[in-house]
Amino acid sequence: MTTTVHSPLLPDQRLALIERARLSVLEARDSAPSPWLAAPIERSWRRCLAMGQDPHQRVAFEPVSASGMRQALEASQPLIQAAAPVIRSLSRAMVHTRYFAILTDARGTVIDVDGPVDRNNPRAAAIARVGVDLSERAVGTTAIGTTLTDHEPVWLHRGEHFFHDNGAFSCAGAPIWGPDGHCVGMLDLTGIDVAEQPALKHLVTQSARSIENALTTSRPHRMLLRLNWPGRVLGDDNDGLVCVDDDGRIIGANRAASDMLGLMPQEGAMHCSEVFAVPTDGLFDAARAQRPAFEVPLWSGLRLQLLAQGPGRVSGSPRPASHSVPLKDVEAALIRRAVEDARGNVMEAARALGISRATVYRKLTKKK
């Protein structure tokens, strides 16, 4: 049996396919799905066309009103504080790429910027400003507008942006979910006139997950439940996190926990007894006794690993290194996580990272 290996497209080939998609969808207004374009990007293009936007019109990166900016910053303080250490750590992974980070609220208003922004570059100065409206309605298809509409991670390169004016940008974006189950904003990694880096989609997704976890654990709680499936090791950003109050009500959960437990945003808080098929007092007892992780049944019939921790006890989370991490270690960690997310399928992981299978093997087997 022969396995076909699909090598990443060369830069010129990639840009040529994007141009074909632009001619088909934006110029000819062909209604048929484009084979050269990711579905989220095509949906965004068509939304922009439906709004009456023209890909050739000039783009003005306008700030929201002063009152709107103040309101956005005040409402986003928990998000800004939770994201700050995560965004700073991104510089180690992107140190040689000339990409920088942009944090927005759920409306697409910039609330924080970090990284190597070239303020002498008018295009960088235009977008890397707190208060600028980078929503889809304001600046067309970008990672920001697409992510906030579809609530899924996305990668866009040059001409995949709706407006010609934005053709110098390359960006990755991922949504950030709050402890109440609603999208509170997004994290964007942007470069200008830079090489395409589709692996940044994986990096921004993992970073958004870290921010979500920080948002969840910062919510005042009496007990924190750390969850994962049997056979998985508890203690990293893939864990589900559930905040519980004195009465045993679930007052916050990260996205992973919501998916594991089938939680949906609702008006009133659910009680632990509605989810876990064990006495809630037993969970509090486990937290007080600092009991090791154990398996618990759910009313759904599934079982989860659970570690109950007291307020402020998040020792299961790996502590960030106090010193800089070598770039090769960050790169290797990203590749290992991509392979894990692909359930050991190296070809799938290589495709997600935009590198060859041989490169994945080489990086994973390279001795330190």
PDB file of C-alpha atoms in Angstrom, residues 79-354:
ATOM      1  CA  LEU A  79      -9.605  39.508  30.248  1.00  0.00           C
ATOM      2  CA  ILE A  80      -6.672  41.927  29.982  1.00  0.00           C
ATOM      3  CA  GLN A  81      -5.235  40.783  33.309  1.00  0.00           C
ATOM      4  CA  ALA A  82      -5.683  37.083  32.520  1.00  0.00           C
ATOM      5  CA  ALA A  83      -4.123  37.480  29.066  1.00  0.00           C
ATOM      6  CA  ALA A  84      -1.113  39.617  30.030  1.00  0.00           C
ATOM      7  CA  PRO A  85       1.309  36.838  31.129  1.00  0.00           C
ATOM      8  CA  VAL A  86       0.217  34.578  28.270  1.00  0.00           C
ATOM      9  CA  ILE A  87       0.753  37.277  25.659  1.00  0.00           C
ATOM     10  CA  ARG A  88       4.173  38.139  27.066  1.00  0.00           C
ATOM     11  CA  SER A  89       5.241  34.501  26.802  1.00  0.00           C
ATOM     12  CA  LEU A  90       4.292  34.463  23.111  1.00  0.00           C
ATOM     13  CA  SER A  91       7.343  36.577  22.309  1.00  0.00           C
ATOM     14  CA  ARG A  92       9.565  33.558  23.014  1.00  0.00           C
ATOM     15  CA  ALA A  93       7.782  31.438  20.418  1.00  0.00           C
ATOM     16  CA  MET A  94       7.625  34.222  17.795  1.00  0.00           C
ATOM     17  CA  VAL A  95      10.941  35.933  18.491  1.00  0.00           C
ATOM     18  CA  HIS A  96      12.314  35.573  14.947  1.00  0.00           C
ATOM     19  CA  THR A  97       9.052  35.872  12.978  1.00  0.00           C
ATOM     20  CA  ARG A  98       8.117  39.594  13.269  1.00  0.00           C
ATOM     21  CA  TYR A  99       4.585  38.687  14.368  1.00  0.00           C
ATOM     22  CA  PHE A 100       2.927  40.515  17.275  1.00  0.00           C
ATOM     23  CA  ALA A 101      -0.134  39.902  19.439  1.00  0.00           C
ATOM     24  CA  ILE A 102      -3.428  41.791  19.458  1.00  0.00           C
ATOM     25  CA  LEU A 103      -6.143  41.206  22.055  1.00  0.00           C
ATOM     26  CA  THR A 104      -9.699  42.337  21.313  1.00  0.00           C
ATOM     27  CA  ASP A 105     -13.020  42.263  23.106  1.00  0.00           C
ATOM     28  CA  ALA A 106     -16.010  40.373  21.719  1.00  0.00           C
ATOM     29  CA  ARG A 107     -16.861  43.282  19.387  1.00  0.00           C
ATOM     30  CA  GLY A 108     -13.422  43.400  17.776  1.00  0.00           C
ATOM     31  CA  THR A 109     -12.148  46.491  19.624  1.00  0.00           C
ATOM     32  CA  VAL A 110      -8.410  46.326  20.396  1.00  0.00           C
ATOM     33  CA  ILE A 111      -7.823  46.261  24.162  1.00  0.00           C
ATOM     34  CA  ASP A 112      -4.136  45.276  24.268  1.00  0.00           C
ATOM     35  CA  VAL A 113      -1.111  44.943  21.971  1.00  0.00           C
ATOM     36  CA  ASP A 114       2.235  43.281  22.661  1.00  0.00           C
ATOM     37  CA  GLY A 115       5.288  42.320  20.634  1.00  0.00           C
ATOM     38  CA  PRO A 116       7.678  43.752  18.044  1.00  0.00           C
ATOM     39  CA  VAL A 117       5.422  46.413  16.502  1.00  0.00           C
ATOM     40  CA  ASP A 118       7.304  48.616  14.023  1.00  0.00           C
ATOM     41  CA  ARG A 119       5.756  52.005  14.777  1.00  0.00           C
ATOM     42  CA  ASN A 120       7.530  53.453  11.737  1.00  0.00           C
ATOM     43  CA  ASN A 121       5.435  51.196   9.520  1.00  0.00           C
ATOM     44  CA  PRO A 122       2.086  52.981   8.871  1.00  0.00           C
ATOM     45  CA  ARG A 123       0.257  49.671   8.477  1.00  0.00           C
ATOM     46  CA  ALA A 124       1.511  48.429  11.846  1.00  0.00           C
ATOM     47  CA  ALA A 125       0.777  51.729  13.540  1.00  0.00           C
ATOM     48  CA  ALA A 126      -2.747  51.709  12.104  1.00  0.00           C
ATOM     49  CA  ILE A 127      -3.870  48.408  13.643  1.00  0.00           C
ATOM     50  CA  ALA A 128      -1.667  48.058  16.729  1.00  0.00           C
ATOM     51  CA  ARG A 129      -3.534  50.676  18.760  1.00  0.00           C
ATOM     52  CA  VAL A 130      -5.819  50.234  21.725  1.00  0.00           C
ATOM     53  CA  GLY A 131      -9.332  51.330  20.802  1.00  0.00           C
ATOM     54  CA  VAL A 132      -9.182  50.595  17.063  1.00  0.00           C
ATOM     55  CA  ASP A 133     -12.261  48.862  15.647  1.00  0.00           C
ATOM     56  CA  LEU A 134     -11.041  45.740  13.818  1.00  0.00           C
ATOM     57  CA  SER A 135     -14.448  44.101  13.467  1.00  0.00           C
ATOM     58  CA  GLU A 136     -15.512  42.527  10.187  1.00  0.00           C
ATOM     59  CA  ARG A 137     -17.935  45.360   9.520  1.00  0.00           C
ATOM     60  CA  ALA A 138     -15.126  47.918   9.939  1.00  0.00           C
ATOM     61  CA  VAL A 139     -12.150  46.311   8.166  1.00  0.00           C
ATOM     62  CA  GLY A 140     -13.539  43.314   6.304  1.00  0.00           C
ATOM     63  CA  THR A 141     -12.217  39.775   6.491  1.00  0.00           C
ATOM     64  CA  THR A 142      -9.422  39.358   9.038  1.00  0.00           C
ATOM     65  CA  ALA A 143      -8.612  36.712  11.618  1.00  0.00           C
ATOM     66  CA  ILE A 144     -10.353  38.946  14.150  1.00  0.00           C
ATOM     67  CA  GLY A 145     -13.693  39.341  12.383  1.00  0.00           C
ATOM     68  CA  THR A 146     -13.768  35.739  11.172  1.00  0.00           C
ATOM     69  CA  THR A 147     -12.942  34.321  14.602  1.00  0.00           C
ATOM     70  CA  LEU A 148     -15.511  36.449  16.421  1.00  0.00           C
ATOM     71  CA  THR A 149     -18.219  35.448  13.945  1.00  0.00           C
ATOM     72  CA  ASP A 150     -17.530  31.714  13.604  1.00  0.00           C
ATOM     73  CA  HIS A 151     -16.034  31.210  17.098  1.00  0.00           C
ATOM     74  CA  GLU A 152     -13.351  28.955  15.626  1.00  0.00           C
ATOM     75  CA  PRO A 153      -9.556  29.347  15.215  1.00  0.00           C
ATOM     76  CA  VAL A 154      -8.518  30.592  11.768  1.00  0.00           C
ATOM     77  CA  TRP A 155      -5.427  31.394   9.683  1.00  0.00           C
ATOM     78  CA  LEU A 156      -5.409  34.094   6.966  1.00  0.00           C
ATOM     79  CA  HIS A 157      -2.573  34.986   4.623  1.00  0.00           C
ATOM     80  CA  ARG A 158      -2.254  38.154   2.540  1.00  0.00           C
ATOM     81  CA  GLY A 159      -4.920  38.121  -0.194  1.00  0.00           C
ATOM     82  CA  GLU A 160      -7.269  36.061   1.949  1.00  0.00           C
ATOM     83  CA  HIS A 161      -8.154  39.369   3.599  1.00  0.00           C
ATOM     84  CA  PHE A 162     -11.205  40.860   1.885  1.00  0.00           C
ATOM     85  CA  PHE A 163      -9.781  44.314   1.137  1.00  0.00           C
ATOM     86  CA  HIS A 164      -6.762  44.770  -1.146  1.00  0.00           C
ATOM     87  CA  ASP A 165      -5.464  47.326   1.347  1.00  0.00           C
ATOM     88  CA  ASN A 166      -5.000  44.524   3.879  1.00  0.00           C
ATOM     89  CA  GLY A 167      -3.044  42.248   1.540  1.00  0.00           C
ATOM     90  CA  ALA A 168       0.224  42.726   3.429  1.00  0.00           C
ATOM     91  CA  PHE A 169      -1.102  41.137   6.609  1.00  0.00           C
ATOM     92  CA  SER A 170      -0.888  37.507   7.736  1.00  0.00           C
ATOM     93  CA  CYS A 171      -2.708  36.550  10.906  1.00  0.00           C
ATOM     94  CA  ALA A 172      -3.941  33.754  13.143  1.00  0.00           C
ATOM     95  CA  GLY A 173      -6.839  34.094  15.551  1.00  0.00           C
ATOM     96  CA  ALA A 174      -8.665  32.098  18.218  1.00  0.00           C
ATOM     97  CA  PRO A 175     -11.726  32.905  20.335  1.00  0.00           C
ATOM     98  CA  ILE A 176     -11.525  33.286  24.108  1.00  0.00           C
ATOM     99  CA  TRP A 177     -14.403  31.910  26.168  1.00  0.00           C
ATOM    100  CA  GLY A 178     -15.328  33.277  29.567  1.00  0.00           C
ATOM    101  CA  PRO A 179     -16.259  31.188  32.633  1.00  0.00           C
ATOM    102  CA  ASP A 180     -19.951  31.867  31.901  1.00  0.00           C
ATOM    103  CA  GLY A 181     -19.741  30.107  28.520  1.00  0.00           C
ATOM    104  CA  HIS A 182     -19.848  33.250  26.373  1.00  0.00           C
ATOM    105  CA  CYS A 183     -17.131  34.490  23.999  1.00  0.00           C
ATOM    106  CA  VAL A 184     -15.416  37.458  25.663  1.00  0.00           C
ATOM    107  CA  GLY A 185     -12.889  38.303  22.952  1.00  0.00           C
ATOM    108  CA  MET A 186     -10.144  36.858  20.807  1.00  0.00           C
ATOM    109  CA  LEU A 187      -6.377  36.647  20.497  1.00  0.00           C
ATOM    110  CA  ASP A 188      -4.753  37.564  17.178  1.00  0.00           C
ATOM    111  CA  LEU A 189      -1.161  37.080  15.994  1.00  0.00           C
ATOM    112  CA  THR A 190      -0.332  39.380  13.081  1.00  0.00           C
ATOM    113  CA  GLY A 191       2.666  39.934  10.809  1.00  0.00           C
ATOM    114  CA  ILE A 192       3.204  42.437   7.997  1.00  0.00           C
ATOM    115  CA  ASP A 193       5.036  41.421   4.815  1.00  0.00           C
ATOM    116  CA  VAL A 194       6.219  38.257   6.540  1.00  0.00           C
ATOM    117  CA  ALA A 195       6.532  34.600   5.624  1.00  0.00           C
ATOM    118  CA  GLU A 196       3.402  32.517   6.058  1.00  0.00           C
ATOM    119  CA  GLN A 197       3.325  30.715   9.428  1.00  0.00           C
ATOM    120  CA  PRO A 198       0.230  28.467   9.582  1.00  0.00           C
ATOM    121  CA  ALA A 199       1.628  26.854  12.743  1.00  0.00           C
ATOM    122  CA  LEU A 200       0.624  30.066  14.506  1.00  0.00           C
ATOM    123  CA  LYS A 201      -2.981  28.878  14.334  1.00  0.00           C
ATOM    124  CA  HIS A 202      -1.992  26.100  16.721  1.00  0.00           C
ATOM    125  CA  LEU A 203      -0.015  28.470  18.942  1.00  0.00           C
ATOM    126  CA  VAL A 204      -2.827  31.031  19.173  1.00  0.00           C
ATOM    127  CA  THR A 205      -5.356  28.286  19.971  1.00  0.00           C
ATOM    128  CA  GLN A 206      -3.219  26.968  22.838  1.00  0.00           C
ATOM    129  CA  SER A 207      -2.615  30.508  24.100  1.00  0.00           C
ATOM    130  CA  ALA A 208      -6.335  31.298  24.055  1.00  0.00           C
ATOM    131  CA  ARG A 209      -6.916  28.141  26.088  1.00  0.00           C
ATOM    132  CA  SER A 210      -4.391  29.313  28.682  1.00  0.00           C
ATOM    133  CA  ILE A 211      -6.173  32.683  28.920  1.00  0.00           C
ATOM    134  CA  GLU A 212      -9.530  30.941  29.372  1.00  0.00           C
ATOM    135  CA  ASN A 213      -8.089  28.891  32.223  1.00  0.00           C
ATOM    136  CA  ALA A 214      -6.683  31.993  33.899  1.00  0.00           C
ATOM    137  CA  LEU A 215     -10.077  33.698  33.577  1.00  0.00           C
ATOM    138  CA  THR A 216     -11.779  30.702  35.152  1.00  0.00           C
ATOM    139  CA  THR A 217      -9.427  30.275  38.116  1.00  0.00           C
ATOM    140  CA  SER A 218      -9.507  34.027  38.848  1.00  0.00           C
ATOM    141  CA  ARG A 219     -13.255  33.834  39.534  1.00  0.00           C
ATOM    142  CA  PRO A 220     -13.879  33.711  43.332  1.00  0.00           C
ATOM    143  CA  HIS A 221     -14.741  30.142  44.299  1.00  0.00           C
ATOM    144  CA  ARG A 222     -14.933  27.786  47.266  1.00  0.00           C
ATOM    145  CA  MET A 223     -13.698  24.736  45.356  1.00  0.00           C
ATOM    146  CA  LEU A 224     -12.000  24.118  42.025  1.00  0.00           C
ATOM    147  CA  LEU A 225     -12.631  20.855  40.210  1.00  0.00           C
ATOM    148  CA  ARG A 226      -9.975  19.813  37.698  1.00  0.00           C
ATOM    149  CA  LEU A 227     -11.298  17.271  35.174  1.00  0.00           C
ATOM    150  CA  ASN A 228     -10.066  15.047  32.381  1.00  0.00           C
ATOM    151  CA  TRP A 229     -10.908  11.700  30.827  1.00  0.00           C
ATOM    152  CA  PRO A 230      -9.615   8.475  32.393  1.00  0.00           C
ATOM    153  CA  GLY A 231      -6.123   7.663  31.141  1.00  0.00           C
ATOM    154  CA  ARG A 232      -5.178  11.327  30.651  1.00  0.00           C
ATOM    155  CA  VAL A 233      -2.692  13.006  32.984  1.00  0.00           C
ATOM    156  CA  LEU A 234      -4.207  15.842  34.983  1.00  0.00           C
ATOM    157  CA  GLY A 235      -2.257  19.074  35.319  1.00  0.00           C
ATOM    158  CA  ASP A 236      -2.069  20.956  32.026  1.00  0.00           C
ATOM    159  CA  ASP A 237      -4.110  23.430  30.004  1.00  0.00           C
ATOM    160  CA  ASN A 238      -6.230  20.636  28.493  1.00  0.00           C
ATOM    161  CA  ASP A 239      -7.962  20.021  31.824  1.00  0.00           C
ATOM    162  CA  GLY A 240     -11.537  21.008  32.404  1.00  0.00           C
ATOM    163  CA  LEU A 241     -11.869  23.557  35.228  1.00  0.00           C
ATOM    164  CA  VAL A 242     -15.048  24.045  37.256  1.00  0.00           C
ATOM    165  CA  CYS A 243     -15.505  26.705  39.947  1.00  0.00           C
ATOM    166  CA  VAL A 244     -17.940  25.840  42.735  1.00  0.00           C
ATOM    167  CA  ASP A 245     -19.385  28.125  45.429  1.00  0.00           C
ATOM    168  CA  ASP A 246     -20.108  27.369  49.106  1.00  0.00           C
ATOM    169  CA  ASP A 247     -23.482  25.843  48.245  1.00  0.00           C
ATOM    170  CA  GLY A 248     -22.088  23.486  45.596  1.00  0.00           C
ATOM    171  CA  ARG A 249     -23.308  25.529  42.635  1.00  0.00           C
ATOM    172  CA  ILE A 250     -21.213  25.692  39.470  1.00  0.00           C
ATOM    173  CA  ILE A 251     -20.369  29.371  39.057  1.00  0.00           C
ATOM    174  CA  GLY A 252     -17.812  29.098  36.278  1.00  0.00           C
ATOM    175  CA  ALA A 253     -16.202  26.614  33.897  1.00  0.00           C
ATOM    176  CA  ASN A 254     -13.655  26.742  31.120  1.00  0.00           C
ATOM    177  CA  ARG A 255     -14.498  25.603  27.604  1.00  0.00           C
ATOM    178  CA  ALA A 256     -12.995  22.142  28.111  1.00  0.00           C
ATOM    179  CA  ALA A 257     -15.157  21.494  31.184  1.00  0.00           C
ATOM    180  CA  SER A 258     -18.269  22.773  29.403  1.00  0.00           C
ATOM    181  CA  ASP A 259     -17.615  20.311  26.577  1.00  0.00           C
ATOM    182  CA  MET A 260     -16.932  17.401  28.946  1.00  0.00           C
ATOM    183  CA  LEU A 261     -20.001  18.042  31.080  1.00  0.00           C
ATOM    184  CA  GLY A 262     -22.348  19.280  28.369  1.00  0.00           C
ATOM    185  CA  LEU A 263     -22.802  22.639  30.104  1.00  0.00           C
ATOM    186  CA  MET A 264     -24.622  25.408  28.244  1.00  0.00           C
ATOM    187  CA  PRO A 265     -24.782  29.140  29.074  1.00  0.00           C
ATOM    188  CA  GLN A 266     -27.883  29.677  31.219  1.00  0.00           C
ATOM    189  CA  GLU A 267     -29.436  32.179  33.600  1.00  0.00           C
ATOM    190  CA  GLY A 268     -29.127  30.225  36.848  1.00  0.00           C
ATOM    191  CA  ALA A 269     -26.127  28.285  38.111  1.00  0.00           C
ATOM    192  CA  MET A 270     -26.340  24.489  37.989  1.00  0.00           C
ATOM    193  CA  HIS A 271     -25.627  22.488  41.105  1.00  0.00           C
ATOM    194  CA  CYS A 272     -22.839  19.889  41.170  1.00  0.00           C
ATOM    195  CA  SER A 273     -25.457  17.263  42.036  1.00  0.00           C
ATOM    196  CA  GLU A 274     -27.083  17.848  38.629  1.00  0.00           C
ATOM    197  CA  VAL A 275     -23.876  16.836  36.852  1.00  0.00           C
ATOM    198  CA  PHE A 276     -21.848  14.512  39.081  1.00  0.00           C
ATOM    199  CA  ALA A 277     -23.476  11.286  40.262  1.00  0.00           C
ATOM    200  CA  VAL A 278     -21.767  11.528  43.657  1.00  0.00           C
ATOM    201  CA  PRO A 279     -22.634  13.498  46.833  1.00  0.00           C
ATOM    202  CA  THR A 280     -21.401  17.080  46.598  1.00  0.00           C
ATOM    203  CA  ASP A 281     -20.243  16.955  50.238  1.00  0.00           C
ATOM    204  CA  GLY A 282     -17.863  14.184  49.189  1.00  0.00           C
ATOM    205  CA  LEU A 283     -16.243  16.542  46.690  1.00  0.00           C
ATOM    206  CA  PHE A 284     -15.738  19.190  49.385  1.00  0.00           C
ATOM    207  CA  ASP A 285     -14.283  16.530  51.689  1.00  0.00           C
ATOM    208  CA  ALA A 286     -11.843  15.469  48.945  1.00  0.00           C
ATOM    209  CA  ALA A 287     -10.717  19.089  48.502  1.00  0.00           C
ATOM    210  CA  ARG A 288     -10.181  19.594  52.257  1.00  0.00           C
ATOM    211  CA  ALA A 289      -8.267  16.323  52.545  1.00  0.00           C
ATOM    212  CA  GLN A 290      -6.232  17.122  49.413  1.00  0.00           C
ATOM    213  CA  ARG A 291      -7.190  13.706  48.087  1.00  0.00           C
ATOM    214  CA  PRO A 292      -5.413  12.558  44.904  1.00  0.00           C
ATOM    215  CA  ALA A 293      -7.376  12.478  41.659  1.00  0.00           C
ATOM    216  CA  PHE A 294     -10.114   9.855  41.483  1.00  0.00           C
ATOM    217  CA  GLU A 295     -12.762   8.770  39.000  1.00  0.00           C
ATOM    218  CA  VAL A 296     -16.339   9.991  39.322  1.00  0.00           C
ATOM    219  CA  PRO A 297     -19.476   9.000  37.388  1.00  0.00           C
ATOM    220  CA  LEU A 298     -21.632  11.556  35.583  1.00  0.00           C
ATOM    221  CA  TRP A 299     -25.401  11.344  35.267  1.00  0.00           C
ATOM    222  CA  SER A 300     -24.784  11.059  31.513  1.00  0.00           C
ATOM    223  CA  GLY A 301     -23.261   7.613  32.128  1.00  0.00           C
ATOM    224  CA  LEU A 302     -19.704   8.754  31.397  1.00  0.00           C
ATOM    225  CA  ARG A 303     -16.845   8.821  33.895  1.00  0.00           C
ATOM    226  CA  LEU A 304     -14.177  11.459  34.451  1.00  0.00           C
ATOM    227  CA  GLN A 305     -11.007  11.852  36.442  1.00  0.00           C
ATOM    228  CA  LEU A 306     -11.483  14.564  39.056  1.00  0.00           C
ATOM    229  CA  LEU A 307      -9.131  16.460  41.339  1.00  0.00           C
ATOM    230  CA  ALA A 308     -10.899  18.624  43.940  1.00  0.00           C
ATOM    231  CA  GLN A 309      -8.922  21.622  45.188  1.00  0.00           C
ATOM    232  CA  GLY A 310      -9.630  24.322  47.747  1.00  0.00           C
ATOM    233  CA  PRO A 311      -9.900  28.032  46.921  1.00  0.00           C
ATOM    234  CA  GLY A 312      -6.785  29.389  45.276  1.00  0.00           C
ATOM    235  CA  ARG A 313      -5.244  25.918  45.015  1.00  0.00           C
ATOM    236  CA  VAL A 314      -4.318  25.510  41.359  1.00  0.00           C
ATOM    237  CA  SER A 315      -1.135  23.568  41.983  1.00  0.00           C
ATOM    238  CA  GLY A 316      -2.022  21.115  39.248  1.00  0.00           C
ATOM    239  CA  SER A 317      -1.210  23.764  36.677  1.00  0.00           C
ATOM    240  CA  PRO A 318       2.379  23.825  35.460  1.00  0.00           C
ATOM    241  CA  ARG A 319       4.182  26.930  36.656  1.00  0.00           C
ATOM    242  CA  PRO A 320       5.596  29.186  33.942  1.00  0.00           C
ATOM    243  CA  ALA A 321       9.364  29.215  33.810  1.00  0.00           C
ATOM    244  CA  SER A 322      10.930  32.203  35.485  1.00  0.00           C
ATOM    245  CA  HIS A 323      13.625  32.404  32.834  1.00  0.00           C
ATOM    246  CA  SER A 324      13.401  32.438  29.063  1.00  0.00           C
ATOM    247  CA  VAL A 325      12.908  29.107  27.326  1.00  0.00           C
ATOM    248  CA  PRO A 326      15.135  28.239  24.354  1.00  0.00           C
ATOM    249  CA  LEU A 327      13.289  28.649  21.058  1.00  0.00           C
ATOM    250  CA  LYS A 328      14.037  25.041  20.057  1.00  0.00           C
ATOM    251  CA  ASP A 329      12.272  23.812  23.212  1.00  0.00           C
ATOM    252  CA  VAL A 330       9.199  25.942  22.488  1.00  0.00           C
ATOM    253  CA  GLU A 331       9.165  24.670  18.899  1.00  0.00           C
ATOM    254  CA  ALA A 332       9.481  21.043  20.011  1.00  0.00           C
ATOM    255  CA  ALA A 333       6.700  21.486  22.567  1.00  0.00           C
ATOM    256  CA  LEU A 334       4.369  22.914  19.916  1.00  0.00           C
ATOM    257  CA  ILE A 335       5.101  19.995  17.584  1.00  0.00           C
ATOM    258  CA  ARG A 336       4.519  17.432  20.355  1.00  0.00           C
ATOM    259  CA  ARG A 337       1.214  19.076  21.243  1.00  0.00           C
ATOM    260  CA  ALA A 338       0.152  19.091  17.576  1.00  0.00           C
ATOM    261  CA  VAL A 339       0.893  15.353  17.311  1.00  0.00           C
ATOM    262  CA  GLU A 340      -1.039  14.737  20.525  1.00  0.00           C
ATOM    263  CA  ASP A 341      -4.006  16.757  19.242  1.00  0.00           C
ATOM    264  CA  ALA A 342      -3.879  14.691  16.022  1.00  0.00           C
ATOM    265  CA  ARG A 343      -4.028  11.512  18.161  1.00  0.00           C
ATOM    266  CA  GLY A 344      -0.580  10.415  17.034  1.00  0.00           C
ATOM    267  CA  ASN A 345      -1.218  11.002  13.318  1.00  0.00           C
ATOM    268  CA  VAL A 346       2.063  12.611  12.267  1.00  0.00           C
ATOM    269  CA  MET A 347       0.808  13.407   8.771  1.00  0.00           C
ATOM    270  CA  GLU A 348      -2.226  15.250  10.159  1.00  0.00           C
ATOM    271  CA  ALA A 349      -0.048  17.140  12.639  1.00  0.00           C
ATOM    272  CA  ALA A 350       2.401  18.111   9.878  1.00  0.00           C
ATOM    273  CA  ARG A 351      -0.462  19.391   7.733  1.00  0.00           C
ATOM    274  CA  ALA A 352      -1.831  21.468  10.637  1.00  0.00           C
ATOM    275  CA  LEU A 353       1.599  22.988  11.252  1.00  0.00           C
ATOM    276  CA  GLY A 354       2.330  23.582   7.570  1.00  0.00           C
TER     277      GLY A 354
END
